[in-house]
Short mmCIF file of C-alpha atoms in Angstrom, two decimals:
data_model
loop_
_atom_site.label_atom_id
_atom_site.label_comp_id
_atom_site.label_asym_id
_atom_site.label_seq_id
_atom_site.Cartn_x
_atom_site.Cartn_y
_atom_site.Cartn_z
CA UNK A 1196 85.56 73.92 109.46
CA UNK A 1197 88.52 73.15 106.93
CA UNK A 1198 90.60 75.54 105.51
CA UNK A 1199 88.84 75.14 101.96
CA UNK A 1200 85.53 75.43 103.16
CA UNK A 1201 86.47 79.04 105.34
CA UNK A 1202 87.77 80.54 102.12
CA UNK A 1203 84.68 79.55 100.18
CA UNK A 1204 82.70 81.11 102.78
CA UNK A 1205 84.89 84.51 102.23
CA UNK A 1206 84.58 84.13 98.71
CA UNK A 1207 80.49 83.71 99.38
CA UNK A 1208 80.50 87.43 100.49
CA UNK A 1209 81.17 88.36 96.89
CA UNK A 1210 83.24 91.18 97.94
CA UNK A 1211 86.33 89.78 96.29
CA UNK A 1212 88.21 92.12 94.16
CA UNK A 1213 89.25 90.57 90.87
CA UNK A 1214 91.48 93.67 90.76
CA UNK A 1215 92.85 93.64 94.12
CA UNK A 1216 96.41 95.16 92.96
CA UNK A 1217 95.20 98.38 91.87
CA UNK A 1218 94.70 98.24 96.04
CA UNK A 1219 97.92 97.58 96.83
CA UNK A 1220 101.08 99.90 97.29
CA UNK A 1221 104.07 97.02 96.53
CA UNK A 1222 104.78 95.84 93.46
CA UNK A 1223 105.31 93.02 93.18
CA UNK A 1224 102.41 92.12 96.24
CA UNK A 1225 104.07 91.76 99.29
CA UNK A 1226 101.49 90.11 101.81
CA UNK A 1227 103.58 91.21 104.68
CA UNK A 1228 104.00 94.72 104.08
CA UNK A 1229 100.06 95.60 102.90
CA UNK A 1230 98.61 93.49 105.69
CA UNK A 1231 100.44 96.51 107.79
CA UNK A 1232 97.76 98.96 106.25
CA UNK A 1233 95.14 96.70 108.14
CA UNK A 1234 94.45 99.13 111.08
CA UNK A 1235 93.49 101.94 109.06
CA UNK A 1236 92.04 100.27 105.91
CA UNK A 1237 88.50 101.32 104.78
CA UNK A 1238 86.03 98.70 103.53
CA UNK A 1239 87.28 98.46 99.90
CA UNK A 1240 91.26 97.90 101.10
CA UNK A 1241 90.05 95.18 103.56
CA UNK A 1242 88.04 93.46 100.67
CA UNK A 1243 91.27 93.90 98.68
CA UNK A 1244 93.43 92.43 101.67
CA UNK A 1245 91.37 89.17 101.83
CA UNK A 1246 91.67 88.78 97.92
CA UNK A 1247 95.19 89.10 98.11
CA UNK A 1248 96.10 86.70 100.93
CA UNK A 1249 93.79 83.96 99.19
CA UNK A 1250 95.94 84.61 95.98
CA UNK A 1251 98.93 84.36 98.15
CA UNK A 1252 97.54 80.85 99.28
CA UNK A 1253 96.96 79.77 95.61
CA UNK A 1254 100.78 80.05 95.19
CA UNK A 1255 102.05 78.85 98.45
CA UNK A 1256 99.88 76.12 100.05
CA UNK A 1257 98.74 76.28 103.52
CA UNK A 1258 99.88 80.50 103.64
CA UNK A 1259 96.21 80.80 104.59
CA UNK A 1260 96.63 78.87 106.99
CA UNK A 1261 99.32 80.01 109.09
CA UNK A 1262 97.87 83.89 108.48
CA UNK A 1263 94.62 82.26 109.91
CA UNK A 1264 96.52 80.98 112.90
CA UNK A 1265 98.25 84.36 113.20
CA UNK A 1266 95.15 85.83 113.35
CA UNK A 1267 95.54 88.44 110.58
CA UNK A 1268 92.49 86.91 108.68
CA UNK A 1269 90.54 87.82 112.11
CA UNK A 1270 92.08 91.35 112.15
CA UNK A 1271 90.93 91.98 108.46
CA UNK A 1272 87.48 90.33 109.05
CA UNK A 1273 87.22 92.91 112.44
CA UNK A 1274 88.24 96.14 110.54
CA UNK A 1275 85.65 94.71 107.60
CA UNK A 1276 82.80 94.43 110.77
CA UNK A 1277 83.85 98.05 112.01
CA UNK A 1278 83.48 99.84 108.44
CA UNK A 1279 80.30 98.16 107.93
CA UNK A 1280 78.93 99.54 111.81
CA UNK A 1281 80.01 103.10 110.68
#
């Protein structure tokens, strides 16, 4: 599965948050610094987290990518899965 065709599946979930700064505590975004809030985000923040790391990609090609690889898309898509089970 290509890189395109994983964040169209994220975007499928419809969870997105068009707003996904009013979720966020730096100004401007900092990806690196909110993706720290990960472990103990609820369902909404974790939508918000996604959003904001597929905006990140919009500006700066391939970002997705490497988070991907990092596994931080994995981590938010676990903590998504374990707010849903509650």
């Amino acid at each position: 599965m290509t890189n395109k065709e994983k964040i169209k599946k994220i975007q499928d979930l419809g969870d997105l948050k068009s707003n996904y700064a009013d979720y966020m505590t730096t100004k401007p975004i900092n990806c690196n610094e909110e993706l720290q809030r990960e472990a103990n985000a609820d369902y909404e923040l974790c939508t918000a987290l996604l959003t904001a790391i597929l905006r990140e990609n919009h500006f700066s090609n391939d970002s997705f990518e490497h988070r991907q690889r990092a596994g931080q898309v994995d981590e938010i898509l676990k903590r998504l899965v374990a707010e849903l089970n509650k």
